[in-house]
Amino acid sequence: MQATKSFEQAFLKHLLRGCRLSAVSYKSMSLQERKSAIKLSADVAMASARGGRKWTRGLITKLSKEDEHRSFLQLILGTEYGRLTKPCHGSWKIPRSKKIVRRSLRVCSRRKNNLRAPHGVKSSVLARTLVEKRTHALKRLVPGVESLDGYSLLDETLDYVISLRAQVDLMQKLLTTFEASKLGALSKCTLPERKASFVGK
Amino acid sequence: MSSRRARSRQSTSSSRITDEQINDLVSKLQAVLPEAHIRGAERVSAAKVLQETCNYIRSLHREVDDLSERLTELLATTEASSAQAAIIRSLLM
């Protein structure tokens, strides 16, 4: 799945803004601090380019926990910061998800009761425990989904994974472009040619 | 009273998530995992998909970390970073 053009533009715009902003105080920053600033910019860029999901709000909230991060975020995002941190009205999803969990537990227990062999009982309980364990692990990895279950959790996870992939692809693209220009390819070809090769990838 | 109950029953049935919808999401998740092209259409258990999704998210986080480091090093050594930003901006047009 390829990132859309609008996502790409929004992402690169915010990432570059973050890079430029942190470059101002580069001289006084350690390499580790600079890397944190770049990574912060990349995460903010991803969340704002996607916008409007549980995980995007969760991520911005998580990144804003530290005061100095929050002011940096506000500089990158400007007026969008308020929109992205607004509490969402998705709480109605929770009762629906609980219904799924209850129904799947009922199905599991019905299956458990129908099976005579002890082996069958163990495997359904094991399957349920495994899914529960994975769900807990997922909730630690995907931001903002602590209150979700079932369908909503999977939906947010899918969206998050696709966005993460796009983030990686675009950062790689940016790196390649910077490296190419550093090697002096800049002087060799004209601007339209470089634009064509960048867009064509 | 009975009409109200009937109405509420109607609204819950229209908003109920079916098993099919959940299975659909699980297979969509399976399709974005790195081993999707090896597996093809072969269905894998939900627990396995969730486990691989967790592993994949962790590896994507590591990739972002590594790319951030490389970007930082590149930006630190370049003197023409503002020129490059101008170039990228023009590429975005």
Short mmCIF file of C-alpha atoms in Angstrom, two decimals:
data_model
loop_
_atom_site.label_atom_id
_atom_site.label_comp_id
_atom_site.label_asym_id
_atom_site.label_seq_id
_atom_site.Cartn_x
_atom_site.Cartn_y
_atom_site.Cartn_z
CA MET A 1 0.00 0.00 0.00
CA GLN A 2 1.53 3.27 -1.12
CA ALA A 3 1.25 6.46 0.86
CA THR A 4 -1.04 9.00 -0.77
CA LYS A 5 0.44 12.14 -2.26
CA SER A 6 -1.29 14.36 0.32
CA PHE A 7 0.10 12.26 3.19
CA GLU A 8 3.57 12.45 1.64
CA GLN A 9 3.46 16.23 1.26
CA ALA A 10 2.08 16.81 4.76
CA PHE A 11 4.62 14.43 6.27
CA LEU A 12 7.64 15.90 4.49
CA LYS A 13 6.51 19.46 5.20
CA HIS A 14 6.28 18.84 8.95
CA LEU A 15 9.42 16.73 9.14
CA LEU A 16 11.48 19.37 7.36
CA ARG A 17 10.03 22.09 9.57
CA GLY A 18 11.07 20.08 12.60
CA CYS A 19 14.55 19.55 11.16
CA ARG A 20 14.97 23.28 10.47
CA LEU A 21 13.67 24.25 13.91
CA SER A 22 16.02 21.89 15.71
CA ALA A 23 18.94 22.91 13.49
CA VAL A 24 18.79 26.38 15.04
CA SER A 25 20.07 25.08 18.37
CA TYR A 26 22.18 22.29 16.89
CA LYS A 27 25.48 23.71 18.10
CA SER A 28 24.43 23.39 21.72
CA MET A 29 22.82 19.94 21.35
CA SER A 30 24.45 16.56 21.74
CA LEU A 31 24.09 14.00 18.94
CA GLN A 32 21.57 12.09 21.04
CA GLU A 33 19.49 15.23 21.60
CA ARG A 34 19.54 16.04 17.89
CA LYS A 35 18.42 12.50 17.06
CA SER A 36 15.55 12.80 19.55
CA ALA A 37 14.48 16.03 17.89
CA ILE A 38 14.50 14.44 14.43
CA LYS A 39 12.63 11.38 15.66
CA LEU A 40 10.10 13.59 17.43
CA SER A 41 9.63 15.57 14.22
CA ALA A 42 9.10 12.37 12.25
CA ASP A 43 6.46 11.05 14.68
CA VAL A 44 4.64 14.38 14.81
CA ALA A 45 4.77 14.60 11.03
CA MET A 46 3.25 11.12 10.72
CA ALA A 47 0.46 11.80 13.21
CA SER A 48 -0.48 15.15 11.71
CA ALA A 49 -0.31 13.91 8.11
CA ARG A 50 -2.77 11.14 8.99
CA GLY A 51 -4.87 13.04 11.51
CA GLY A 52 -8.20 12.15 13.12
CA ARG A 53 -7.52 8.67 14.45
CA LYS A 54 -7.31 7.36 18.02
CA TRP A 55 -3.65 6.52 17.59
CA THR A 56 -2.76 9.96 16.16
CA ARG A 57 -4.28 11.67 19.19
CA GLY A 58 -2.66 9.13 21.50
CA LEU A 59 0.74 9.70 19.91
CA ILE A 60 0.57 13.52 20.06
CA THR A 61 -0.60 13.30 23.69
CA LYS A 62 2.23 10.94 24.54
CA LEU A 63 4.82 13.13 22.81
CA SER A 64 3.45 16.26 24.57
CA LYS A 65 3.99 14.82 28.04
CA GLU A 66 7.29 16.65 28.45
CA ASP A 67 7.06 20.45 28.48
CA GLU A 68 9.93 21.07 26.10
CA HIS A 69 8.54 18.52 23.68
CA ARG A 70 5.15 20.18 23.83
CA SER A 71 6.45 23.60 22.86
CA PHE A 72 8.47 22.02 20.03
CA LEU A 73 5.34 20.25 18.80
CA GLN A 74 3.36 23.47 18.91
CA LEU A 75 6.05 25.16 16.83
CA ILE A 76 5.90 22.45 14.18
CA LEU A 77 2.14 22.07 14.10
CA GLY A 78 1.01 25.64 14.74
CA THR A 79 -2.77 25.88 14.84
CA GLU A 80 -3.15 22.17 14.00
CA TYR A 81 -1.96 21.30 17.52
CA GLY A 82 -5.32 22.18 19.06
CA ARG A 83 -7.24 20.15 16.50
CA LEU A 84 -5.04 17.08 16.94
CA THR A 85 -5.23 17.04 20.75
CA LYS A 86 -8.97 17.65 20.99
CA PRO A 87 -10.64 14.83 22.93
CA CYS A 88 -12.61 12.66 20.54
CA HIS A 89 -16.16 11.41 20.84
CA GLY A 90 -15.25 7.80 20.18
CA SER A 91 -16.28 6.54 23.61
CA TRP A 92 -19.51 5.08 22.21
CA LYS A 93 -17.32 2.43 20.59
CA ILE A 94 -16.39 0.90 23.95
CA PRO A 95 -19.77 -0.70 24.81
CA ARG A 96 -19.88 -2.19 21.32
CA SER A 97 -16.40 -3.68 21.75
CA LYS A 98 -17.35 -5.14 25.13
CA LYS A 99 -20.22 -6.88 23.35
CA ILE A 100 -17.72 -8.53 21.01
CA VAL A 101 -15.53 -9.73 23.87
CA ARG A 102 -18.55 -11.05 25.78
CA ARG A 103 -19.89 -12.80 22.71
CA SER A 104 -16.55 -14.36 21.84
CA LEU A 105 -16.16 -15.53 25.45
CA ARG A 106 -19.66 -17.05 25.30
CA VAL A 107 -18.76 -18.84 22.07
CA CYS A 108 -15.55 -20.13 23.64
CA SER A 109 -17.30 -21.41 26.77
CA ARG A 110 -20.03 -23.05 24.67
CA ARG A 111 -17.34 -24.81 22.66
CA LYS A 112 -15.62 -25.76 25.88
CA ASN A 113 -18.81 -27.31 27.28
CA ASN A 114 -19.54 -29.22 24.08
CA LEU A 115 -16.18 -30.92 23.96
CA ARG A 116 -15.80 -34.09 26.02
CA ALA A 117 -12.05 -34.57 25.50
CA PRO A 118 -9.89 -32.60 27.95
CA HIS A 119 -7.52 -31.82 25.07
CA GLY A 120 -10.25 -29.80 23.30
CA VAL A 121 -11.00 -27.78 26.43
CA LYS A 122 -7.34 -26.86 26.86
CA SER A 123 -6.86 -25.71 23.27
CA SER A 124 -9.79 -23.28 23.24
CA VAL A 125 -8.72 -21.80 26.57
CA LEU A 126 -5.16 -21.60 25.27
CA ALA A 127 -6.32 -19.88 22.09
CA ARG A 128 -8.29 -17.33 24.08
CA THR A 129 -5.35 -16.68 26.42
CA LEU A 130 -2.99 -16.22 23.48
CA VAL A 131 -5.30 -13.69 21.84
CA GLU A 132 -5.61 -11.86 25.16
CA LYS A 133 -1.84 -11.77 25.62
CA ARG A 134 -1.31 -10.47 22.09
CA THR A 135 -4.02 -7.87 22.60
CA HIS A 136 -2.23 -6.61 25.72
CA ALA A 137 1.07 -6.48 23.82
CA LEU A 138 -0.61 -4.59 20.99
CA LYS A 139 -2.04 -2.03 23.39
CA ARG A 140 1.48 -1.30 24.64
CA LEU A 141 2.74 -0.78 21.08
CA VAL A 142 -0.04 1.25 19.46
CA PRO A 143 -0.57 4.67 21.08
CA GLY A 144 -3.99 5.73 22.30
CA VAL A 145 -5.79 2.36 22.16
CA GLU A 146 -5.81 1.40 25.84
CA SER A 147 -9.60 1.60 26.06
CA LEU A 148 -10.29 -0.24 22.81
CA ASP A 149 -11.02 -3.88 22.12
CA GLY A 150 -11.91 -6.19 19.28
CA TYR A 151 -12.81 -4.52 16.02
CA SER A 152 -11.79 -0.98 17.04
CA LEU A 153 -8.39 -2.16 18.26
CA LEU A 154 -7.70 -4.05 15.04
CA ASP A 155 -8.91 -1.12 12.96
CA GLU A 156 -6.56 1.34 14.70
CA THR A 157 -3.69 -1.16 14.53
CA LEU A 158 -4.07 -1.65 10.79
CA ASP A 159 -4.12 2.10 10.22
CA TYR A 160 -1.09 2.58 12.50
CA VAL A 161 0.95 -0.12 10.74
CA ILE A 162 0.19 1.35 7.30
CA SER A 163 1.19 4.83 8.52
CA LEU A 164 4.39 3.51 10.13
CA ARG A 165 5.35 1.87 6.84
CA ALA A 166 4.71 5.13 5.01
CA GLN A 167 6.83 6.98 7.60
CA VAL A 168 9.74 4.57 7.06
CA ASP A 169 9.45 4.76 3.26
CA LEU A 170 9.35 8.56 3.22
CA MET A 171 12.24 8.97 5.66
CA GLN A 172 14.27 6.61 3.48
CA LYS A 173 13.33 8.65 0.41
CA LEU A 174 14.40 11.87 2.16
CA LEU A 175 17.68 10.33 3.26
CA THR A 176 18.42 9.14 -0.26
CA THR A 177 17.67 12.58 -1.67
CA PHE A 178 19.93 14.31 0.86
CA GLU A 179 22.73 11.82 0.27
CA ALA A 180 22.45 12.21 -3.49
CA SER A 181 22.66 15.97 -3.27
CA LYS A 182 25.62 15.71 -0.91
CA LEU A 183 27.50 13.58 -3.41
CA GLY A 184 27.32 16.46 -5.84
CA ALA A 185 24.59 15.04 -8.02
CA LEU A 186 23.09 18.46 -7.45
CA SER A 187 25.46 20.15 -9.85
CA LYS A 188 25.12 17.48 -12.50
CA CYS A 189 21.40 17.53 -13.25
CA THR A 190 18.79 20.26 -13.52
CA LEU A 191 15.96 20.76 -11.06
CA PRO A 192 13.15 19.29 -13.27
CA GLU A 193 15.18 16.12 -13.87
CA ARG A 194 15.71 15.58 -10.18
CA LYS A 195 12.03 16.22 -9.50
CA ALA A 196 11.09 13.58 -12.08
CA SER A 197 13.40 10.97 -10.54
CA PHE A 198 12.15 11.71 -7.02
CA VAL A 199 8.46 11.46 -7.92
CA GLY A 200 9.00 8.42 -10.12
CA LYS A 201 10.21 6.15 -7.25
CA MET B 1 -43.01 0.39 25.97
CA SER B 2 -42.79 -2.50 23.52
CA SER B 3 -42.22 -0.13 20.58
CA ARG B 4 -39.28 1.44 22.42
CA ARG B 5 -37.77 -1.99 23.03
CA ALA B 6 -38.28 -2.94 19.40
CA ARG B 7 -36.60 0.28 18.30
CA SER B 8 -33.58 -0.29 20.57
CA ARG B 9 -33.28 -3.88 19.33
CA GLN B 10 -33.25 -2.56 15.79
CA SER B 11 -30.48 -0.03 16.53
CA THR B 12 -28.22 -2.61 18.23
CA SER B 13 -28.57 -5.11 15.37
CA SER B 14 -27.55 -2.46 12.82
CA SER B 15 -24.45 -1.49 14.84
CA ARG B 16 -23.39 -5.02 15.78
CA ILE B 17 -19.97 -6.02 14.53
CA THR B 18 -20.13 -9.36 12.77
CA ASP B 19 -17.51 -12.08 13.03
CA GLU B 20 -17.09 -11.63 9.30
CA GLN B 21 -16.08 -7.99 9.75
CA ILE B 22 -13.50 -8.96 12.37
CA ASN B 23 -12.15 -11.75 10.17
CA ASP B 24 -11.96 -9.28 7.32
CA LEU B 25 -9.81 -6.94 9.44
CA VAL B 26 -7.55 -9.80 10.54
CA SER B 27 -6.92 -10.81 6.92
CA LYS B 28 -6.26 -7.15 5.98
CA LEU B 29 -3.71 -7.04 8.80
CA GLN B 30 -2.19 -10.28 7.55
CA ALA B 31 -1.88 -8.72 4.09
CA VAL B 32 0.34 -5.85 5.28
CA LEU B 33 2.72 -8.09 7.23
CA PRO B 34 6.13 -8.68 5.66
CA GLU B 35 5.48 -12.38 5.03
CA ALA B 36 2.28 -11.76 3.12
CA HIS B 37 3.86 -12.31 -0.27
CA ILE B 38 5.22 -15.68 0.87
CA ARG B 39 1.93 -16.87 2.33
CA GLY B 40 -0.36 -15.67 -0.39
CA ALA B 41 -4.02 -16.28 0.47
CA GLU B 42 -3.32 -18.94 3.11
CA ARG B 43 -5.21 -18.03 6.29
CA VAL B 44 -3.30 -17.82 9.55
CA SER B 45 -4.74 -17.90 13.08
CA ALA B 46 -5.74 -14.56 14.63
CA ALA B 47 -3.31 -15.05 17.52
CA LYS B 48 -0.46 -15.57 15.06
CA VAL B 49 -1.42 -12.48 13.06
CA LEU B 50 -1.50 -10.43 16.27
CA GLN B 51 1.89 -11.76 17.33
CA GLU B 52 3.46 -11.00 13.97
CA THR B 53 1.84 -7.57 13.97
CA CYS B 54 3.49 -6.84 17.34
CA ASN B 55 6.86 -8.00 15.99
CA TYR B 56 6.40 -5.96 12.84
CA ILE B 57 5.49 -2.78 14.75
CA ARG B 58 8.60 -3.24 16.91
CA SER B 59 10.82 -3.65 13.86
CA LEU B 60 9.26 -0.58 12.19
CA HIS B 61 9.97 1.42 15.37
CA ARG B 62 13.60 0.28 15.19
CA GLU B 63 13.79 1.30 11.54
CA VAL B 64 12.47 4.77 12.32
CA ASP B 65 15.05 5.03 15.11
CA ASP B 66 17.85 4.02 12.75
CA LEU B 67 16.68 6.37 9.98
CA SER B 68 16.44 9.23 12.51
CA GLU B 69 20.05 8.59 13.50
CA ARG B 70 21.23 8.59 9.88
CA LEU B 71 19.27 11.76 9.11
CA THR B 72 20.75 13.44 12.18
CA GLU B 73 24.30 12.58 11.12
CA LEU B 74 23.66 13.80 7.61
CA LEU B 75 22.14 17.08 8.73
CA ALA B 76 24.94 17.63 11.24
CA THR B 77 27.68 17.37 8.64
CA THR B 78 26.05 19.36 5.90
CA GLU B 79 26.61 23.07 5.59
CA ALA B 80 24.02 23.65 2.92
CA SER B 81 21.05 22.28 4.90
CA SER B 82 19.01 25.38 4.20
CA ALA B 83 19.70 25.01 0.49
CA GLN B 84 18.62 21.39 0.63
CA ALA B 85 15.42 22.35 2.43
CA ALA B 86 14.71 24.76 -0.40
CA ILE B 87 15.31 21.97 -2.89
CA ILE B 88 12.98 19.58 -1.09
CA ARG B 89 10.33 22.29 -0.88
CA SER B 90 10.54 22.76 -4.62
CA LEU B 91 10.26 18.99 -5.09
CA LEU B 92 7.05 19.02 -3.11
CA MET B 93 5.37 21.52 -5.43
#
